[in-house]
Coordinates of C-alpha atoms and ligand atoms in Angstrom, one line a residue:
X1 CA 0.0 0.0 0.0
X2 CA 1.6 3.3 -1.0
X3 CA 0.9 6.7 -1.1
X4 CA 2.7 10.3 -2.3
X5 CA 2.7 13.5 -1.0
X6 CA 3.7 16.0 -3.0
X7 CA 4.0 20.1 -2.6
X8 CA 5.7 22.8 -4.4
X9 CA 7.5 25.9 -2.9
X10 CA 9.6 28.8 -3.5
X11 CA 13.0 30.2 -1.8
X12 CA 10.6 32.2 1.3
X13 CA 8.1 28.9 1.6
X14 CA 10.5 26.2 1.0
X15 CA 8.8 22.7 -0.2
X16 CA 10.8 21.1 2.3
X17 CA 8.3 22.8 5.0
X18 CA 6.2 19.9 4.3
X19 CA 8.5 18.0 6.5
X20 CA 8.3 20.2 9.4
X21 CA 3.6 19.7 8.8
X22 CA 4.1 15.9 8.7
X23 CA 6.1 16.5 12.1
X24 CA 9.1 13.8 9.5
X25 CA 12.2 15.1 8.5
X26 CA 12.5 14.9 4.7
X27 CA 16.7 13.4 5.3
X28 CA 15.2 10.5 7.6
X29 CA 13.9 7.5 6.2
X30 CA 11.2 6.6 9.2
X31 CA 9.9 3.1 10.3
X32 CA 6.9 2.5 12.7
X33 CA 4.9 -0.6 13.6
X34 CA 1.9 -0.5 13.2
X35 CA -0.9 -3.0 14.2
X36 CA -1.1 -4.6 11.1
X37 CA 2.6 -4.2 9.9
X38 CA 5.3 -1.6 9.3
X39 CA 4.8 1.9 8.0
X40 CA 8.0 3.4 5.8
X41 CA 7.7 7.5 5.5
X42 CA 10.4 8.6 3.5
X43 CA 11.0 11.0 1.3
X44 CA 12.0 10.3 -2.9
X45 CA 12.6 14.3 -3.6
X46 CA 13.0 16.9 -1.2
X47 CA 14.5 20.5 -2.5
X48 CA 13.3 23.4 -1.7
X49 CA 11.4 23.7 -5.2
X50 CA 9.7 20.2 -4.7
X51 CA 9.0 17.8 -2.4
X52 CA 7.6 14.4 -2.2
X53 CA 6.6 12.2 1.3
X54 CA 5.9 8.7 0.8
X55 CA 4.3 6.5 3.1
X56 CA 4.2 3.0 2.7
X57 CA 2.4 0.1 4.3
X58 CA 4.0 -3.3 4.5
X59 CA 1.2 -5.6 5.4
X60 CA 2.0 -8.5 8.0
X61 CA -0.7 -11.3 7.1
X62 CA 0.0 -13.0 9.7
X63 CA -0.2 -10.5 12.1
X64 CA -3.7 -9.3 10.1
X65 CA -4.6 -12.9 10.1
X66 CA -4.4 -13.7 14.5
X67 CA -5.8 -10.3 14.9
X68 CA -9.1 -11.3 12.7
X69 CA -8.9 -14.5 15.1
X70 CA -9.3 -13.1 18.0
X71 CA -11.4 -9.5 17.0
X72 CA -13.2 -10.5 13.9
X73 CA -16.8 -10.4 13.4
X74 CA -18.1 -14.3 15.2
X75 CA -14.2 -15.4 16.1
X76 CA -14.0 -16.2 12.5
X77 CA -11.6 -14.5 10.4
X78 CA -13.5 -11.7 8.2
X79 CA -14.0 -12.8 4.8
X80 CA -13.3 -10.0 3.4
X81 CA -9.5 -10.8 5.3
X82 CA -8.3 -12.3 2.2
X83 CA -7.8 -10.0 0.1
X84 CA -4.9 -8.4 2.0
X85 CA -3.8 -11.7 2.4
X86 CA -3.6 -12.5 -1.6
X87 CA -4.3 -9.7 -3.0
X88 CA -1.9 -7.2 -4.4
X89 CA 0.3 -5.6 -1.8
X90 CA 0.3 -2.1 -2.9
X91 CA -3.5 -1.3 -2.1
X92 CA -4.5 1.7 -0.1
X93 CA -7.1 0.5 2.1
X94 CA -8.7 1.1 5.6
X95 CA -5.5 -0.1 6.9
X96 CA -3.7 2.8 5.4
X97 CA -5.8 5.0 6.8
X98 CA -5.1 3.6 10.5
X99 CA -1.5 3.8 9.5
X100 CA -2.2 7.6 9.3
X101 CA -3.5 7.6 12.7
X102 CA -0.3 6.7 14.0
X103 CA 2.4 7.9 11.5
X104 CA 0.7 11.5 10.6
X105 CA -1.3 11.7 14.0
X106 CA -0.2 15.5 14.3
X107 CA -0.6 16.0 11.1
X108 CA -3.7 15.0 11.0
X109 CA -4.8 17.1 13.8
X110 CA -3.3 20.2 12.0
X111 CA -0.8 20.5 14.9
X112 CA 2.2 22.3 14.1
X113 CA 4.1 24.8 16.6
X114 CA 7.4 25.2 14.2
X115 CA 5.7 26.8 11.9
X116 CA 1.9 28.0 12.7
X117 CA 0.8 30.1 9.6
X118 CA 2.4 26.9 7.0
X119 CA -0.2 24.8 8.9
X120 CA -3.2 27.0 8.4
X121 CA -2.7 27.6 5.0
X122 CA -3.6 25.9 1.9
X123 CA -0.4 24.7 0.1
X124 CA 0.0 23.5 -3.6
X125 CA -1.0 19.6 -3.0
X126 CA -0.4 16.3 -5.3
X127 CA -1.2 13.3 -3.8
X128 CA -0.8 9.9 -5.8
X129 CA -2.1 6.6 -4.7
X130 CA -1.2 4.0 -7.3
X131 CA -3.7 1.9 -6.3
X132 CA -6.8 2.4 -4.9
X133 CA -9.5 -0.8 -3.8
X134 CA -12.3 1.5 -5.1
X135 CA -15.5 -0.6 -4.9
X136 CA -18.1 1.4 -7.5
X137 CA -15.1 2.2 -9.7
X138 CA -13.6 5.3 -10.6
X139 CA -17.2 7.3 -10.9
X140 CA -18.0 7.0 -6.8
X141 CA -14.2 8.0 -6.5
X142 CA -14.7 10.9 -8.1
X143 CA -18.1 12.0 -6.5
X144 CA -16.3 11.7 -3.1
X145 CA -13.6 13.5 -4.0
X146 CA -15.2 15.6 -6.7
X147 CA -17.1 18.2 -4.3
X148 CA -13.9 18.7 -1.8
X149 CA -12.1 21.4 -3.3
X150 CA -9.8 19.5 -5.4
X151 CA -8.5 21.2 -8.9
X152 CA -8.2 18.3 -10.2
X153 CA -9.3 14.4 -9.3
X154 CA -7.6 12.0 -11.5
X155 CA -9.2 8.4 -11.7
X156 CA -7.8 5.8 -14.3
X157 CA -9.2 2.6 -13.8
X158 CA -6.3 -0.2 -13.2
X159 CA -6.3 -3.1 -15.8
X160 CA -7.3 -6.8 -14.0
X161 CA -4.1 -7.6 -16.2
X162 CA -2.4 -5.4 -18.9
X163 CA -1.4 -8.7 -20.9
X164 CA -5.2 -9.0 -21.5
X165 CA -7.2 -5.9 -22.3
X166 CA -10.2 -8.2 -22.8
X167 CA -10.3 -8.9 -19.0
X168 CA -11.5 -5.7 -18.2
X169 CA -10.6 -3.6 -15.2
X170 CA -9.6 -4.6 -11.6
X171 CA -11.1 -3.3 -8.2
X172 CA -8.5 -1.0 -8.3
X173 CA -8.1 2.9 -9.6
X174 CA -4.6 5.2 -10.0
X175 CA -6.0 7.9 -7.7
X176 CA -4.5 11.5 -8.1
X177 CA -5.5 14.7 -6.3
X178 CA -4.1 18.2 -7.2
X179 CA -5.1 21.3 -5.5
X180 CA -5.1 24.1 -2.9
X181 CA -5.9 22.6 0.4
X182 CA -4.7 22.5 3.8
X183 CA -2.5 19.4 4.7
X184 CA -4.4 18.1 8.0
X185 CA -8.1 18.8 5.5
X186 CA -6.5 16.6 2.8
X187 CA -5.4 13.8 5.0
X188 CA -8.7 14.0 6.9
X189 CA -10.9 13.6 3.7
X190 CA -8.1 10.4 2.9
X191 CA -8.6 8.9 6.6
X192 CA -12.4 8.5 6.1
X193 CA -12.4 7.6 2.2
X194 CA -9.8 5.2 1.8
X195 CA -12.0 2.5 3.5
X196 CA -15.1 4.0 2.5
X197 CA -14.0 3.1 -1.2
X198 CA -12.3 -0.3 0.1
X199 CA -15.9 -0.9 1.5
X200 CA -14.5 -3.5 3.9
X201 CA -13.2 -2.4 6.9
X202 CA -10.6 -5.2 8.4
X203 CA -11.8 -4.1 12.2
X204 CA -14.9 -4.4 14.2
X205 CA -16.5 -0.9 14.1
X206 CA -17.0 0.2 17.9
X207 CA -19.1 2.7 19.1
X208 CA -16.6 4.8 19.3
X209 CA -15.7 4.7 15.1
X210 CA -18.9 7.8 15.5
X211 CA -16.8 9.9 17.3
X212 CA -13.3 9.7 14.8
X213 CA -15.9 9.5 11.8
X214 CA -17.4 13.2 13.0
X215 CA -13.9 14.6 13.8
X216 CA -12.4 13.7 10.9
X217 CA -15.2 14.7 8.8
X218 CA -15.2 18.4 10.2
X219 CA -15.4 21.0 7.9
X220 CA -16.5 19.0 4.9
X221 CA -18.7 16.1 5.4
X222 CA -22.0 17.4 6.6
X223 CA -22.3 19.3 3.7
X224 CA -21.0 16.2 1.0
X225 CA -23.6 15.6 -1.2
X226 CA -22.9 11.9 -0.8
X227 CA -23.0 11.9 2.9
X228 CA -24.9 8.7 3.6
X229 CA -23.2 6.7 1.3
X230 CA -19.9 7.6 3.5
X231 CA -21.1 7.4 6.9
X232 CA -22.9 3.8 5.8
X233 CA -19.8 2.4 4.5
X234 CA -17.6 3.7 7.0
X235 CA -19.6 2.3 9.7
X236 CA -19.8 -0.9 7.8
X237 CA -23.7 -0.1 7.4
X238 CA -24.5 -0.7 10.8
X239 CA -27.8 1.0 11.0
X240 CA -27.6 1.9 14.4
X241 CA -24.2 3.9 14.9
X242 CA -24.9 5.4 10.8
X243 CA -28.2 6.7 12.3
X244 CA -26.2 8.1 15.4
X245 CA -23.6 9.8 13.0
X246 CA -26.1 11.2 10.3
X247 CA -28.2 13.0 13.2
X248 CA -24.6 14.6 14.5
X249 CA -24.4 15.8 10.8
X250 CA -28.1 17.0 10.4
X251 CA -26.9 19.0 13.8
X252 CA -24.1 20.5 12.1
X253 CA -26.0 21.5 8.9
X254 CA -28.8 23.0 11.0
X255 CA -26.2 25.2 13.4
X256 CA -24.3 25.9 9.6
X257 CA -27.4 27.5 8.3
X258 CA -28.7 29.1 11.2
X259 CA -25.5 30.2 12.4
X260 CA -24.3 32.0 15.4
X261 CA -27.4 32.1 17.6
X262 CA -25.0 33.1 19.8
X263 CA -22.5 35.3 18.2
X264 CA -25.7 37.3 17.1
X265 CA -27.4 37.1 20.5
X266 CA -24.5 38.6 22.2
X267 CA -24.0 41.2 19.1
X268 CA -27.3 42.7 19.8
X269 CA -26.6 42.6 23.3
X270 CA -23.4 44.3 22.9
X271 CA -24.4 47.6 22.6
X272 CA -26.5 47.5 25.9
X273 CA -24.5 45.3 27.9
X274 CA -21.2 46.7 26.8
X275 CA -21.9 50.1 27.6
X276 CA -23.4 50.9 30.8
X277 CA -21.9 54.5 30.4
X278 CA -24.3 57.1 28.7
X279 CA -23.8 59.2 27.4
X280 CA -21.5 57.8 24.9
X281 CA -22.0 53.7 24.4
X282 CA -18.8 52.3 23.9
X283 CA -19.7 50.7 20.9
X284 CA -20.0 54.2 19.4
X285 CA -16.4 55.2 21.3
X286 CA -15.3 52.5 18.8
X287 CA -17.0 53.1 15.8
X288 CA -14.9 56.7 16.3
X289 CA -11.8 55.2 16.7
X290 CA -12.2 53.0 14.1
X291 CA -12.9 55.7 11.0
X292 CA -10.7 57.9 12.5
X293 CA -7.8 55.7 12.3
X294 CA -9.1 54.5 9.0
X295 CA -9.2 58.6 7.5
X296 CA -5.4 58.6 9.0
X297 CA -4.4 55.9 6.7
X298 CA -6.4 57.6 3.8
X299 CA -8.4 54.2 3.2
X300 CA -11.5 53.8 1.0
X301 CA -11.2 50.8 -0.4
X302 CA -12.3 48.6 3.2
X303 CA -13.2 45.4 4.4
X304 CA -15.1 45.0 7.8
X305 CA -14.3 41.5 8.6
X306 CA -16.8 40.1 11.5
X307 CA -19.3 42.8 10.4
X308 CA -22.2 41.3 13.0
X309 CA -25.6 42.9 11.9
X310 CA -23.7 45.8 10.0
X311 CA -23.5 49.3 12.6
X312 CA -19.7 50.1 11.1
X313 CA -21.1 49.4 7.2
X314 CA -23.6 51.5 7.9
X315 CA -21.7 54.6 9.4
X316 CA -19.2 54.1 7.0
X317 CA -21.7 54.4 4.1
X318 CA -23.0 57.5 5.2
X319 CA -18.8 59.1 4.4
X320 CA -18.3 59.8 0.6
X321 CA -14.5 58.7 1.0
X322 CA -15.5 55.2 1.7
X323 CA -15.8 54.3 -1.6
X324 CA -16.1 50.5 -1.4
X325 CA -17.2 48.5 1.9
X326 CA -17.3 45.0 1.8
X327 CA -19.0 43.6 5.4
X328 CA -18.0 39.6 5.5
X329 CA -19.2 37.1 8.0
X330 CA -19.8 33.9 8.8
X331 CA -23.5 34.2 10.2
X332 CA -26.0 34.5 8.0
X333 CA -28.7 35.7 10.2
X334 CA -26.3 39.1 11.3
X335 CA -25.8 39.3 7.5
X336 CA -29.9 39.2 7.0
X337 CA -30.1 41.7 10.1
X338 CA -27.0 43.9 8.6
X339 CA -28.7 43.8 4.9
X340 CA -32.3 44.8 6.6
X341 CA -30.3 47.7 8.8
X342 CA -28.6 48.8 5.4
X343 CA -31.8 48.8 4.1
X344 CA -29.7 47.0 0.8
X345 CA -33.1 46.2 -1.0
X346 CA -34.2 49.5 -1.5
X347 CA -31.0 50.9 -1.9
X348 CA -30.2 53.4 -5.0
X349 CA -28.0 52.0 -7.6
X350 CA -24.9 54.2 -6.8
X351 CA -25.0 53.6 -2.8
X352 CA -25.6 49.9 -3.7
X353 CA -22.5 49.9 -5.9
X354 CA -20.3 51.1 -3.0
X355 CA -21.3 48.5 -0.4
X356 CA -21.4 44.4 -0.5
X357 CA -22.2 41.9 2.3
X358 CA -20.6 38.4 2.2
X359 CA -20.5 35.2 4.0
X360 CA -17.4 33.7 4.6
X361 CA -15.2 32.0 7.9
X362 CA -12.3 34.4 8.4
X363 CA -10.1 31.2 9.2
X364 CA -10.2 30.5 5.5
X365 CA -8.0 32.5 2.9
X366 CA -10.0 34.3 0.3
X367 CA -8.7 35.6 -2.8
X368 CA -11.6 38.2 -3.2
X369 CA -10.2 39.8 -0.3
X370 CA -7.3 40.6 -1.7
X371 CA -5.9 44.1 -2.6
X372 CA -8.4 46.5 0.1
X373 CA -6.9 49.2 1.6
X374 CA -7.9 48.5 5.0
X375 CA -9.4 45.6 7.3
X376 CA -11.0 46.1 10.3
X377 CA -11.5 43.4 12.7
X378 CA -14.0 45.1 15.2
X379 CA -14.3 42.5 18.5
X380 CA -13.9 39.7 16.5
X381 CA -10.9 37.8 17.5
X382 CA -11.8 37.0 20.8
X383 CA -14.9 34.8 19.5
X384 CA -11.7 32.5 18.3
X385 CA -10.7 29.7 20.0
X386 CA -6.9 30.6 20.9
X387 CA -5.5 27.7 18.3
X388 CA -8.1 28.8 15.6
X389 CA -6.3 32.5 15.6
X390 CA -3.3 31.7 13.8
X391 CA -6.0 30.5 10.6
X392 CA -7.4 34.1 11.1
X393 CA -4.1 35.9 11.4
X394 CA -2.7 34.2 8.1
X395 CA -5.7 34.5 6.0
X396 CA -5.5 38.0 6.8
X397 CA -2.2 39.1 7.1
X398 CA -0.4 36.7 5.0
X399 CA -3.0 36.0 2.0
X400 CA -5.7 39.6 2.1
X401 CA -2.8 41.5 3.3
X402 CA -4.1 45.3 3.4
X403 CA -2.1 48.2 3.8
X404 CA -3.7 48.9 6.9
X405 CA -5.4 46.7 9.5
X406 CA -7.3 47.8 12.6
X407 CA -7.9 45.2 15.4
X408 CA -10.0 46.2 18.6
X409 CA -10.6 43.8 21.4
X410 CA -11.4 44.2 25.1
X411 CA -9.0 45.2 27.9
X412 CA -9.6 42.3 30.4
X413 CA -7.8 44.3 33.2
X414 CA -11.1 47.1 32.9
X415 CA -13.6 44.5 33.9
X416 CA -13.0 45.6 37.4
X417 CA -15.0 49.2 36.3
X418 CA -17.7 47.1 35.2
X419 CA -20.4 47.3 37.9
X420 CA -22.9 44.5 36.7
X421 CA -19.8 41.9 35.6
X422 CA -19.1 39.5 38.0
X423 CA -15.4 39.1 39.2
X424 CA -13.5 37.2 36.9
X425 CA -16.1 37.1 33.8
X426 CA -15.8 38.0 30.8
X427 CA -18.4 40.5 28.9
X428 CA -20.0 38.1 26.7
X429 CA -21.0 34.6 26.9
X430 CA -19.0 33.8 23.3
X431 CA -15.6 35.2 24.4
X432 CA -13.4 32.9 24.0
X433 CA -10.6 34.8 25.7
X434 CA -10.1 38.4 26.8
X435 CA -6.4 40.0 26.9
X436 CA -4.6 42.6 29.2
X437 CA -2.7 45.2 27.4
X438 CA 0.3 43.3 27.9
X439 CA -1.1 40.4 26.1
X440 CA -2.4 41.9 23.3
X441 CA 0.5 44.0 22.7
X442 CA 2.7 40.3 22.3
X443 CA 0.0 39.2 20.3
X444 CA 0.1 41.9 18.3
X445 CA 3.7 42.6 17.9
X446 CA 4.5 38.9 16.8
X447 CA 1.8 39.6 14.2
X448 CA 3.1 42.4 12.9
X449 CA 6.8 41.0 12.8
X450 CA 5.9 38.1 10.7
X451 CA 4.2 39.2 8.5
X452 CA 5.9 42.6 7.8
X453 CA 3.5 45.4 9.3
X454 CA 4.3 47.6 11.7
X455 CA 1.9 48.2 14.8
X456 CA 0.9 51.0 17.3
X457 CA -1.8 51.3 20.0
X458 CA -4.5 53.3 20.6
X459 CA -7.3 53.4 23.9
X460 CA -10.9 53.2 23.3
X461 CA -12.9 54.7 25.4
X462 CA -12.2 56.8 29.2
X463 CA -8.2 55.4 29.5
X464 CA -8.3 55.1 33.6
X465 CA -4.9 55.1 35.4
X466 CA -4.6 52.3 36.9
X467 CA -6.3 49.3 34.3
X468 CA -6.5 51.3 31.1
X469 CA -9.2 51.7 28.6
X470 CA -12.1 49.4 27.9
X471 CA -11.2 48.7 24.4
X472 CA -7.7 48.3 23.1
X473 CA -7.3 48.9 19.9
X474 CA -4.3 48.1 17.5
X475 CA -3.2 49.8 14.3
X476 CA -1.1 47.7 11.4
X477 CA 0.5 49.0 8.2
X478 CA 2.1 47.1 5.9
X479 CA 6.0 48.0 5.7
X480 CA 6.9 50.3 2.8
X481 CA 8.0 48.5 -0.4
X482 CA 7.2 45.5 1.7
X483 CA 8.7 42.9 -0.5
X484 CA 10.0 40.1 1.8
X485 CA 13.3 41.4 1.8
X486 CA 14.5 40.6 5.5
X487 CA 16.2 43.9 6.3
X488 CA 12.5 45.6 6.2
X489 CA 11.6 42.2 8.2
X490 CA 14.1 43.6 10.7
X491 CA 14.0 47.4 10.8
X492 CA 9.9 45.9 11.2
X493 CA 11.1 44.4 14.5
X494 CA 13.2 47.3 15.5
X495 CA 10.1 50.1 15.3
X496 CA 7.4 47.9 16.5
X497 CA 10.2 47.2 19.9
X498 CA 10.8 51.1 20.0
X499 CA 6.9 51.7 19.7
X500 CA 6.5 48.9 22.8
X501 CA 9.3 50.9 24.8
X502 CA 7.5 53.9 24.4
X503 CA 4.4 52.5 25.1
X504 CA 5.5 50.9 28.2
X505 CA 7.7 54.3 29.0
X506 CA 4.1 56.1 28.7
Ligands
LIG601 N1 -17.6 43.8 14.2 C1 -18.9 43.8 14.9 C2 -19.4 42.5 15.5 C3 -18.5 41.9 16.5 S1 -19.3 40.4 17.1 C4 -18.8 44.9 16.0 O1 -17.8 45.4 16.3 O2 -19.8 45.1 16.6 C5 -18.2 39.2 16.4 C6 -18.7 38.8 15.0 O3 -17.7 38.0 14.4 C7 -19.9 38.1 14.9 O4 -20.8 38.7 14.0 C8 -19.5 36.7 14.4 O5 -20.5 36.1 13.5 C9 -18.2 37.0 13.6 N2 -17.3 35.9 13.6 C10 -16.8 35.2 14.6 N3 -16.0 34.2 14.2 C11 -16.0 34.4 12.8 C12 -15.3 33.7 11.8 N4 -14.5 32.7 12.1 N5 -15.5 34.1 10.5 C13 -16.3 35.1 10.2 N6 -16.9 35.8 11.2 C14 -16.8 35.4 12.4

């Protein structure tokens, strides 16, 4: 059973970086034993330009063979055992799949500490399985893999014998994927299909086979048009445990199309709960800061990312020099809420030319966003889990890259002025975090540095003495003639440490 893994790079995003995301070093040729045999990972081209992983799965028969003794379906074992006994070695199968669990476990998880943005990030993919067991042939191979973002799924039937045309095809398909994707989203769509297409899964399926069915699924199986077909094969059609898993799924297309109850709950309650000072709501404090900074860098060309149900679209479209506001977000009822505040239906042609609403997860890159003069992320990183924020931070600082981004969030150290907020709570129920100064200033600095911006600070709101303001808000701009030359990457460093002396001298 074999398998390639192959990306492209250039001289700033090496190819060989694919060694650091499969946690294998591209000089090493690896062994690991596995429960059904040995797993080989090494790697037959590694430069800087191109780079190839290769894992392959030496089946132990034997080993396969006393395991289906004592686990197999009845004592007996399975039938369907025999084929990795006689059949040809070089099949991907479900036991390449639990080879992944522990060769790529990481991997698979989209763990990666060495290099954070790499993982987040689509990269150039190519992935080659010579030989696929593919039971409905090479047209179910390509509806599973048709709808999951691939550029290009390649399915050549394999010959039963070449000699002999006349024989017709085997069970088996060249399979080869080419595309855009992240590396833990490809290997996840490859964990669940390879058996789903072998259609014989060599293990009794425990209860438990739900669970690493929904995980690995996340983020693309709910919505697969062929949904049922997977979870019933995966589960070797038990009835009971496929029921189990397509309810899960129904539950995540339900919370998909009705997102955010929550995010738009607590965005309506923001500008009550947030603000218990009058005259001047905070949210309106911000809404200030936020076009005042956004005049300062001249922008009119502006992307509200997180634009809840719309208030900073709205004030923005009343000012001439914002020519061009684009409000994305991944809930479609604050979009319906921001569209009905915008009043976009019965807007006039030339005010509905200037302003565009989209859906989208900020955790994904998006080449539409591209080339904007500004990006404001108004309270919106905090409704991130911590290890989903380095997504956000690449797909907008290393893929939409702005000149100019504007990032508020709250000041955790001012929830002591709160009256009504409970010691130790944050303000809303969906924060997933809330910073001091301190922290969002590291945060904010590492940004900036790695991606070439340069950062300063600015208080929202009444800036008290002792635990600052209640909204923190931080300005980017991209580096002049930022071209990835590391000298700019370092004089970077230098001002944003001079602007953090400063700010901590102030
Ligand atoms: N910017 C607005 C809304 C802040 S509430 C304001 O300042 O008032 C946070 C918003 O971020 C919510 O509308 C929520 O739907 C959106 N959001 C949270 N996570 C997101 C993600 N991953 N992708 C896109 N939008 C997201």
């Amino acid at each position: 059973m074999f398998m390639t893994i192959s990306t492209t790079g250039t001289p700033e995003l090496p190819a060989t970086d694919l060694g650091f995301l499969l946690h294998k070093h591209p000089d090493k040729a690896q062994t690991f034993s596995t429960s059904h045999g040995t797993a080989h990972v090494f790697y037959p081209e590694a430069s800087p330009e191109r780079c190839t992983a290769a894992l392959l799965l030496e089946v132990d028969p034997v080993a396969l063979v006393r395991r289906g003794k004592g686990k197999g379906r009845g004592g007996a074992p399975d039938a369907a055992l025999a084929q990795y006994v006689n059949d040809r070695p070089y099949a991907a199968s479900s036991l390449m799949s639990v080879a992944m669990t522990t060769v790529f476990k990481s991997a698979l998880r989209g763990d990666c500490r060495a290099l954070p943005g790499r993982v987040a990030a689509p990269l150039p993919l190519r992935i080659e399985i010579p030989a696929l067991p593919a039971r409905g042939g090479a047209e179910l191979v390509r509806k599973l893999f048709g709808p999951l973002g691939w550029e290009h799924v390649g399915v050549e039937p394999v010959p039963l014998d070449e000699r002999f045309p006349e024989w017709g095809d085997s069970r088996y398909v060249r399979l080869v994927l080419e595309g855009e994707l992240r590396l833990s989203d490809a290997l996840r769509q490859l964990y669940v299909l390879l058996p789903v297409l072998d259609d014989a899964k060599h293990y009794w399926v425990a209860p438990d086979e739900v669970d690493k069915l929904l995980r690995a699924g996340e983020g693309w199986l709910a919505a697969h048009p062929e949904h049922r077909l997977i979870t019933s094969r995966y589960l070797s059609r038990r009835w009971g445990l496929t029921r189990q898993a397509e309810q899960a799924l129904e539950l995540v297309r339900l919370a998909e199309s009705d997102d955010l109850d929550v995010e738009s709950v607590d965005n309506a309650v923001d500008e009550s709960t947030d603000t218990p000072e009058r005259p001047v709501p905070l949210a309106q404090h911000r809404r200030e800061a936020i076009l005042s900074a956004l005049h300062g860098a001249g922008a009119s060309r502006v992307l509200d990312l997180g634009c809840g149900q719309g208030q900073l679209v709205q004030a923005m479209l009343k000012d001439v020099r914002f020519t061009e506001i684009v409000g994305v977000d991944v809930s479609m009822r604050a979009l319906t809420i921001a569209a009905r505040r915008l009043k976009l239906e019965r807007m006039g042609e030339r005010q509905s030319r200037r302003v565009e609403l989209r859906q989208g997860a900020l955790t994904y890159t998006d080449k539409g966003l591209r080339g904007y003069d500004a990006a404001v992320l108004s309270e919106v990183v905090e409704h991130l889990d911590l290890p989903r924020l380095p997504a956000l931070e690449y797909a907008v600082f290393g893929a939409a890259r702005p000149r100019t981004v504007l990032v508020t969030t709250p000041n955790v150290e001012y929830n002591v002025r709160w009256e009504t907020l409970p010691a130790g709570h944050v303000r809303h129920g969906d924060h997933r975090f809330e910073w001091t100064r301190a922290e969002f200033r590291e945060w904010a600095v590492t940004v900036a540095d790695r991606h070439g911006y340069t950062v300063a600070f600015t208080p929202v709101g009444p800036d008290d003495p002792e635990v600052g303001p209640p909204t923190q808000m931080a300005v980017f701009t991209l580096a002049e003639s930022d071209s990835a030359s590391s000298d700019k990457r370092t004089s970077t460093h230098a001002n944003t440490n001079e602007r953090e002396k400063e700010a901590k001298a102030a």
